[in-house]
């Protein structure tokens, strides 16, 4: 009888831990806009920098009952780009793209890419993402993205691109 009671207690504790662990996981979304300028050349790489993006991580963590010092891991879950201008434009002008993240006192690292953009690319492009732990970047007050692009078409007008990043956060809830 005691063994059954002990076994049931252990099962209850471990299943409760799994449920608690799920409460420590959430997503943070960031949207930015960049402009790929019109060009007169193709097949040469060029860089586009986003303005510094405020993370507001302190308030985001507080909403999810945690703090910066309790973050275990932050990984980029998805990075989607969408052409917003000119109307009807798509990503067929891109040959390849790489996205790098940087923040104060941290090295720049590649976090997303598409090494062979399809000639039939639509107006929205989902990039491959790394499994790098980006917690130190997102815990900072601001970060910057650098887009390294190679075009295979001449752009006759500027292309405004919306960049949506979704980060998966795994944290402890108030130290649990």
PDB file of N, CA and C in Angstrom, residues 22-87:
ATOM      1  N   UNK A  22       5.885  24.075 -18.715  1.00  0.00           N
ATOM      2  CA  UNK A  22       5.213  24.677 -19.872  1.00  0.00           C
ATOM      3  C   UNK A  22       4.871  26.145 -19.617  1.00  0.00           C
ATOM      4  N   UNK A  23       4.629  26.506 -18.367  1.00  0.00           N
ATOM      5  CA  UNK A  23       4.304  27.894 -18.026  1.00  0.00           C
ATOM      6  C   UNK A  23       5.519  28.813 -18.166  1.00  0.00           C
ATOM      7  N   UNK A  24       6.702  28.232 -18.219  1.00  0.00           N
ATOM      8  CA  UNK A  24       7.924  29.034 -18.323  1.00  0.00           C
ATOM      9  C   UNK A  24       8.328  29.272 -19.768  1.00  0.00           C
ATOM     10  N   UNK A  25       7.515  28.850 -20.711  1.00  0.00           N
ATOM     11  CA  UNK A  25       7.831  28.990 -22.130  1.00  0.00           C
ATOM     12  C   UNK A  25       6.839  29.938 -22.800  1.00  0.00           C
ATOM     13  N   UNK A  26       7.373  30.876 -23.585  1.00  0.00           N
ATOM     14  CA  UNK A  26       6.504  31.825 -24.279  1.00  0.00           C
ATOM     15  C   UNK A  26       7.234  32.352 -25.504  1.00  0.00           C
ATOM     16  N   UNK A  27       6.540  33.128 -26.313  1.00  0.00           N
ATOM     17  CA  UNK A  27       7.127  33.712 -27.512  1.00  0.00           C
ATOM     18  C   UNK A  27       7.152  35.231 -27.424  1.00  0.00           C
ATOM     19  N   UNK A  28       8.154  35.803 -28.056  1.00  0.00           N
ATOM     20  CA  UNK A  28       8.260  37.255 -28.189  1.00  0.00           C
ATOM     21  C   UNK A  28       8.336  37.565 -29.676  1.00  0.00           C
ATOM     22  N   UNK A  29       7.485  38.486 -30.137  1.00  0.00           N
ATOM     23  CA  UNK A  29       7.451  38.874 -31.552  1.00  0.00           C
ATOM     24  C   UNK A  29       8.028  40.271 -31.719  1.00  0.00           C
ATOM     25  N   UNK A  30       8.819  40.441 -32.774  1.00  0.00           N
ATOM     26  CA  UNK A  30       9.365  41.750 -33.114  1.00  0.00           C
ATOM     27  C   UNK A  30       9.143  42.005 -34.596  1.00  0.00           C
ATOM     28  N   UNK A  31       8.702  43.209 -34.934  1.00  0.00           N
ATOM     29  CA  UNK A  31       8.510  43.614 -36.328  1.00  0.00           C
ATOM     30  C   UNK A  31       9.393  44.818 -36.621  1.00  0.00           C
ATOM     31  N   UNK A  32      10.031  44.784 -37.786  1.00  0.00           N
ATOM     32  CA  UNK A  32      10.863  45.889 -38.238  1.00  0.00           C
ATOM     33  C   UNK A  32      10.649  46.078 -39.727  1.00  0.00           C
ATOM     34  N   UNK A  33      10.986  47.258 -40.202  1.00  0.00           N
ATOM     35  CA  UNK A  33      10.880  47.544 -41.625  1.00  0.00           C
ATOM     36  C   UNK A  33      12.249  47.956 -42.140  1.00  0.00           C
ATOM     37  N   UNK A  34      12.616  47.413 -43.300  1.00  0.00           N
ATOM     38  CA  UNK A  34      13.864  47.794 -43.966  1.00  0.00           C
ATOM     39  C   UNK A  34      13.535  48.137 -45.408  1.00  0.00           C
ATOM     40  N   UNK A  35      14.429  48.884 -46.031  1.00  0.00           N
ATOM     41  CA  UNK A  35      14.250  49.242 -47.433  1.00  0.00           C
ATOM     42  C   UNK A  35      15.447  48.712 -48.215  1.00  0.00           C
ATOM     43  N   UNK A  36      15.153  47.916 -49.235  1.00  0.00           N
ATOM     44  CA  UNK A  36      16.181  47.480 -50.165  1.00  0.00           C
ATOM     45  C   UNK A  36      16.150  48.507 -51.305  1.00  0.00           C
ATOM     46  N   UNK A  37      17.221  49.281 -51.433  1.00  0.00           N
ATOM     47  CA  UNK A  37      17.203  50.382 -52.410  1.00  0.00           C
ATOM     48  C   UNK A  37      17.250  49.880 -53.857  1.00  0.00           C
ATOM     49  N   UNK A  38      16.728  50.715 -54.742  1.00  0.00           N
ATOM     50  CA  UNK A  38      16.828  50.396 -56.172  1.00  0.00           C
ATOM     51  C   UNK A  38      18.309  50.283 -56.516  1.00  0.00           C
ATOM     52  N   UNK A  39      18.609  49.486 -57.542  1.00  0.00           N
ATOM     53  CA  UNK A  39      20.018  49.231 -57.853  1.00  0.00           C
ATOM     54  C   UNK A  39      20.259  49.217 -59.359  1.00  0.00           C
ATOM     55  N   UNK A  40      21.516  49.342 -59.696  1.00  0.00           N
ATOM     56  CA  UNK A  40      21.901  49.262 -61.100  1.00  0.00           C
ATOM     57  C   UNK A  40      22.823  48.071 -61.339  1.00  0.00           C
ATOM     58  N   UNK A  41      23.056  47.269 -60.304  1.00  0.00           N
ATOM     59  CA  UNK A  41      23.946  46.124 -60.439  1.00  0.00           C
ATOM     60  C   UNK A  41      23.318  44.881 -59.815  1.00  0.00           C
ATOM     61  N   UNK A  42      23.806  43.732 -60.239  1.00  0.00           N
ATOM     62  CA  UNK A  42      23.320  42.461 -59.700  1.00  0.00           C
ATOM     63  C   UNK A  42      24.500  41.576 -59.331  1.00  0.00           C
ATOM     64  N   UNK A  43      24.213  40.518 -58.596  1.00  0.00           N
ATOM     65  CA  UNK A  43      25.183  39.491 -58.202  1.00  0.00           C
ATOM     66  C   UNK A  43      26.298  39.989 -57.297  1.00  0.00           C
ATOM     67  N   UNK A  44      26.163  41.173 -56.734  1.00  0.00           N
ATOM     68  CA  UNK A  44      27.122  41.658 -55.760  1.00  0.00           C
ATOM     69  C   UNK A  44      26.431  41.766 -54.411  1.00  0.00           C
ATOM     70  N   UNK A  45      27.051  41.245 -53.350  1.00  0.00           N
ATOM     71  CA  UNK A  45      26.420  41.353 -52.039  1.00  0.00           C
ATOM     72  C   UNK A  45      26.420  42.796 -51.530  1.00  0.00           C
ATOM     73  N   UNK A  46      25.370  43.170 -50.847  1.00  0.00           N
ATOM     74  CA  UNK A  46      25.346  44.458 -50.170  1.00  0.00           C
ATOM     75  C   UNK A  46      24.554  44.315 -48.880  1.00  0.00           C
ATOM     76  N   UNK A  47      24.874  45.182 -47.920  1.00  0.00           N
ATOM     77  CA  UNK A  47      24.298  45.098 -46.580  1.00  0.00           C
ATOM     78  C   UNK A  47      23.255  46.181 -46.368  1.00  0.00           C
ATOM     79  N   UNK A  48      22.226  45.805 -45.629  1.00  0.00           N
ATOM     80  CA  UNK A  48      21.177  46.732 -45.222  1.00  0.00           C
ATOM     81  C   UNK A  48      21.036  46.589 -43.713  1.00  0.00           C
ATOM     82  N   UNK A  49      21.092  47.713 -43.015  1.00  0.00           N
ATOM     83  CA  UNK A  49      20.983  47.687 -41.559  1.00  0.00           C
ATOM     84  C   UNK A  49      19.619  48.197 -41.137  1.00  0.00           C
ATOM     85  N   UNK A  50      19.058  47.561 -40.121  1.00  0.00           N
ATOM     86  CA  UNK A  50      17.812  48.057 -39.553  1.00  0.00           C
ATOM     87  C   UNK A  50      18.163  49.079 -38.479  1.00  0.00           C
ATOM     88  N   UNK A  51      17.239  49.952 -38.169  1.00  0.00           N
ATOM     89  CA  UNK A  51      17.463  50.818 -37.009  1.00  0.00           C
ATOM     90  C   UNK A  51      17.506  49.948 -35.753  1.00  0.00           C
ATOM     91  N   UNK A  52      18.102  50.463 -34.688  1.00  0.00           N
ATOM     92  CA  UNK A  52      18.098  49.714 -33.438  1.00  0.00           C
ATOM     93  C   UNK A  52      16.664  49.402 -33.038  1.00  0.00           C
ATOM     94  N   UNK A  53      16.436  48.185 -32.608  1.00  0.00           N
ATOM     95  CA  UNK A  53      15.106  47.748 -32.188  1.00  0.00           C
ATOM     96  C   UNK A  53      15.095  47.613 -30.674  1.00  0.00           C
ATOM     97  N   UNK A  54      14.168  48.327 -30.018  1.00  0.00           N
ATOM     98  CA  UNK A  54      14.016  48.179 -28.573  1.00  0.00           C
ATOM     99  C   UNK A  54      13.362  46.840 -28.291  1.00  0.00           C
ATOM    100  N   UNK A  55      13.910  46.121 -27.328  1.00  0.00           N
ATOM    101  CA  UNK A  55      13.368  44.800 -27.023  1.00  0.00           C
ATOM    102  C   UNK A  55      12.223  44.864 -26.013  1.00  0.00           C
ATOM    103  N   UNK A  56      12.226  45.856 -25.147  1.00  0.00           N
ATOM    104  CA  UNK A  56      11.243  45.916 -24.061  1.00  0.00           C
ATOM    105  C   UNK A  56      11.180  44.579 -23.329  1.00  0.00           C
ATOM    106  N   UNK A  57      12.329  43.924 -23.247  1.00  0.00           N
ATOM    107  CA  UNK A  57      12.361  42.584 -22.668  1.00  0.00           C
ATOM    108  C   UNK A  57      11.977  42.576 -21.196  1.00  0.00           C
ATOM    109  N   UNK A  58      12.362  43.602 -20.457  1.00  0.00           N
ATOM    110  CA  UNK A  58      12.016  43.648 -19.026  1.00  0.00           C
ATOM    111  C   UNK A  58      10.507  43.531 -18.830  1.00  0.00           C
ATOM    112  N   UNK A  59       9.738  44.317 -19.577  1.00  0.00           N
ATOM    113  CA  UNK A  59       8.285  44.275 -19.406  1.00  0.00           C
ATOM    114  C   UNK A  59       7.695  42.979 -19.958  1.00  0.00           C
ATOM    115  N   UNK A  60       8.256  42.482 -21.060  1.00  0.00           N
ATOM    116  CA  UNK A  60       7.780  41.211 -21.634  1.00  0.00           C
ATOM    117  C   UNK A  60       8.020  40.057 -20.663  1.00  0.00           C
ATOM    118  N   UNK A  61       9.186  40.063 -20.024  1.00  0.00           N
ATOM    119  CA  UNK A  61       9.488  39.019 -19.053  1.00  0.00           C
ATOM    120  C   UNK A  61       8.567  39.141 -17.837  1.00  0.00           C
ATOM    121  N   UNK A  62       8.309  40.366 -17.389  1.00  0.00           N
ATOM    122  CA  UNK A  62       7.441  40.575 -16.225  1.00  0.00           C
ATOM    123  C   UNK A  62       6.028  40.074 -16.499  1.00  0.00           C
ATOM    124  N   UNK A  63       5.518  40.311 -17.705  1.00  0.00           N
ATOM    125  CA  UNK A  63       4.186  39.829 -18.078  1.00  0.00           C
ATOM    126  C   UNK A  63       4.121  38.304 -17.978  1.00  0.00           C
ATOM    127  N   UNK A  64       5.254  37.653 -18.227  1.00  0.00           N
ATOM    128  CA  UNK A  64       5.316  36.192 -18.190  1.00  0.00           C
ATOM    129  C   UNK A  64       5.910  35.678 -16.880  1.00  0.00           C
ATOM    130  N   UNK A  65       5.827  36.510 -15.832  1.00  0.00           N
ATOM    131  CA  UNK A  65       6.233  36.139 -14.472  1.00  0.00           C
ATOM    132  C   UNK A  65       7.674  35.663 -14.367  1.00  0.00           C
ATOM    133  N   UNK A  66       8.579  36.369 -15.042  1.00  0.00           N
ATOM    134  CA  UNK A  66       9.992  36.024 -14.936  1.00  0.00           C
ATOM    135  C   UNK A  66      10.832  37.288 -15.025  1.00  0.00           C
ATOM    136  N   UNK A  67      12.153  37.129 -14.961  1.00  0.00           N
ATOM    137  CA  UNK A  67      13.099  38.247 -15.042  1.00  0.00           C
ATOM    138  C   UNK A  67      14.258  37.847 -15.954  1.00  0.00           C
ATOM    139  N   UNK A  68      15.068  38.849 -16.340  1.00  0.00           N
ATOM    140  CA  UNK A  68      16.205  38.598 -17.222  1.00  0.00           C
ATOM    141  C   UNK A  68      17.138  37.518 -16.678  1.00  0.00           C
ATOM    142  N   UNK A  69      17.395  37.571 -15.381  1.00  0.00           N
ATOM    143  CA  UNK A  69      18.351  36.628 -14.793  1.00  0.00           C
ATOM    144  C   UNK A  69      17.816  35.199 -14.724  1.00  0.00           C
ATOM    145  N   UNK A  70      16.538  34.999 -15.019  1.00  0.00           N
ATOM    146  CA  UNK A  70      15.948  33.659 -14.971  1.00  0.00           C
ATOM    147  C   UNK A  70      15.756  33.042 -16.359  1.00  0.00           C
ATOM    148  N   UNK A  71      16.188  33.750 -17.393  1.00  0.00           N
ATOM    149  CA  UNK A  71      16.048  33.232 -18.759  1.00  0.00           C
ATOM    150  C   UNK A  71      17.058  32.109 -18.970  1.00  0.00           C
ATOM    151  N   UNK A  72      16.572  30.976 -19.429  1.00  0.00           N
ATOM    152  CA  UNK A  72      17.451  29.837 -19.701  1.00  0.00           C
ATOM    153  C   UNK A  72      17.908  29.819 -21.159  1.00  0.00           C
ATOM    154  N   UNK A  73      16.999  30.189 -22.090  1.00  0.00           N
ATOM    155  CA  UNK A  73      17.338  30.128 -23.502  1.00  0.00           C
ATOM    156  C   UNK A  73      16.344  30.951 -24.311  1.00  0.00           C
ATOM    157  N   UNK A  74      16.842  31.590 -25.372  1.00  0.00           N
ATOM    158  CA  UNK A  74      15.994  32.265 -26.352  1.00  0.00           C
ATOM    159  C   UNK A  74      16.489  31.860 -27.733  1.00  0.00           C
ATOM    160  N   UNK A  75      15.589  31.294 -28.525  1.00  0.00           N
ATOM    161  CA  UNK A  75      15.937  30.798 -29.858  1.00  0.00           C
ATOM    162  C   UNK A  75      14.983  31.416 -30.876  1.00  0.00           C
ATOM    163  N   UNK A  76      15.523  31.785 -32.024  1.00  0.00           N
ATOM    164  CA  UNK A  76      14.683  32.304 -33.100  1.00  0.00           C
ATOM    165  C   UNK A  76      13.850  31.165 -33.665  1.00  0.00           C
ATOM    166  N   UNK A  77      12.548  31.271 -33.532  1.00  0.00           N
ATOM    167  CA  UNK A  77      11.647  30.224 -34.022  1.00  0.00           C
ATOM    168  C   UNK A  77      11.337  30.429 -35.506  1.00  0.00           C
ATOM    169  N   UNK A  78      11.101  31.692 -35.905  1.00  0.00           N
ATOM    170  CA  UNK A  78      10.827  31.965 -37.313  1.00  0.00           C
ATOM    171  C   UNK A  78      11.202  33.405 -37.651  1.00  0.00           C
ATOM    172  N   UNK A  79      11.558  33.596 -38.913  1.00  0.00           N
ATOM    173  CA  UNK A  79      11.803  34.931 -39.441  1.00  0.00           C
ATOM    174  C   UNK A  79      11.147  34.977 -40.811  1.00  0.00           C
ATOM    175  N   UNK A  80      10.144  35.840 -40.924  1.00  0.00           N
ATOM    176  CA  UNK A  80       9.363  35.976 -42.148  1.00  0.00           C
ATOM    177  C   UNK A  80       9.528  37.384 -42.682  1.00  0.00           C
ATOM    178  N   UNK A  81       9.735  37.473 -43.978  1.00  0.00           N
ATOM    179  CA  UNK A  81       9.853  38.772 -44.636  1.00  0.00           C
ATOM    180  C   UNK A  81       8.704  38.929 -45.615  1.00  0.00           C
ATOM    181  N   UNK A  82       8.164  40.158 -45.677  1.00  0.00           N
ATOM    182  CA  UNK A  82       7.037  40.435 -46.571  1.00  0.00           C
ATOM    183  C   UNK A  82       7.287  41.754 -47.289  1.00  0.00           C
ATOM    184  N   UNK A  83       7.148  41.734 -48.609  1.00  0.00           N
ATOM    185  CA  UNK A  83       7.283  42.973 -49.395  1.00  0.00           C
ATOM    186  C   UNK A  83       5.995  43.779 -49.210  1.00  0.00           C
ATOM    187  N   UNK A  84       6.126  45.008 -48.701  1.00  0.00           N
ATOM    188  CA  UNK A  84       4.944  45.862 -48.521  1.00  0.00           C
ATOM    189  C   UNK A  84       4.857  46.945 -49.589  1.00  0.00           C
ATOM    190  N   UNK A  85       5.995  47.308 -50.178  1.00  0.00           N
ATOM    191  CA  UNK A  85       6.028  48.269 -51.284  1.00  0.00           C
ATOM    192  C   UNK A  85       7.164  47.889 -52.212  1.00  0.00           C
ATOM    193  N   UNK A  86       7.040  48.041 -53.489  1.00  0.00           N
ATOM    194  CA  UNK A  86       5.874  48.488 -54.244  1.00  0.00           C
ATOM    195  C   UNK A  86       4.785  47.412 -54.261  1.00  0.00           C
ATOM    196  N   UNK A  87       3.598  47.842 -54.494  1.00  0.00           N
ATOM    197  CA  UNK A  87       2.448  46.951 -54.512  1.00  0.00           C
ATOM    198  C   UNK A  87       2.640  45.850 -55.558  1.00  0.00           C
TER     199      UNK A  87
END
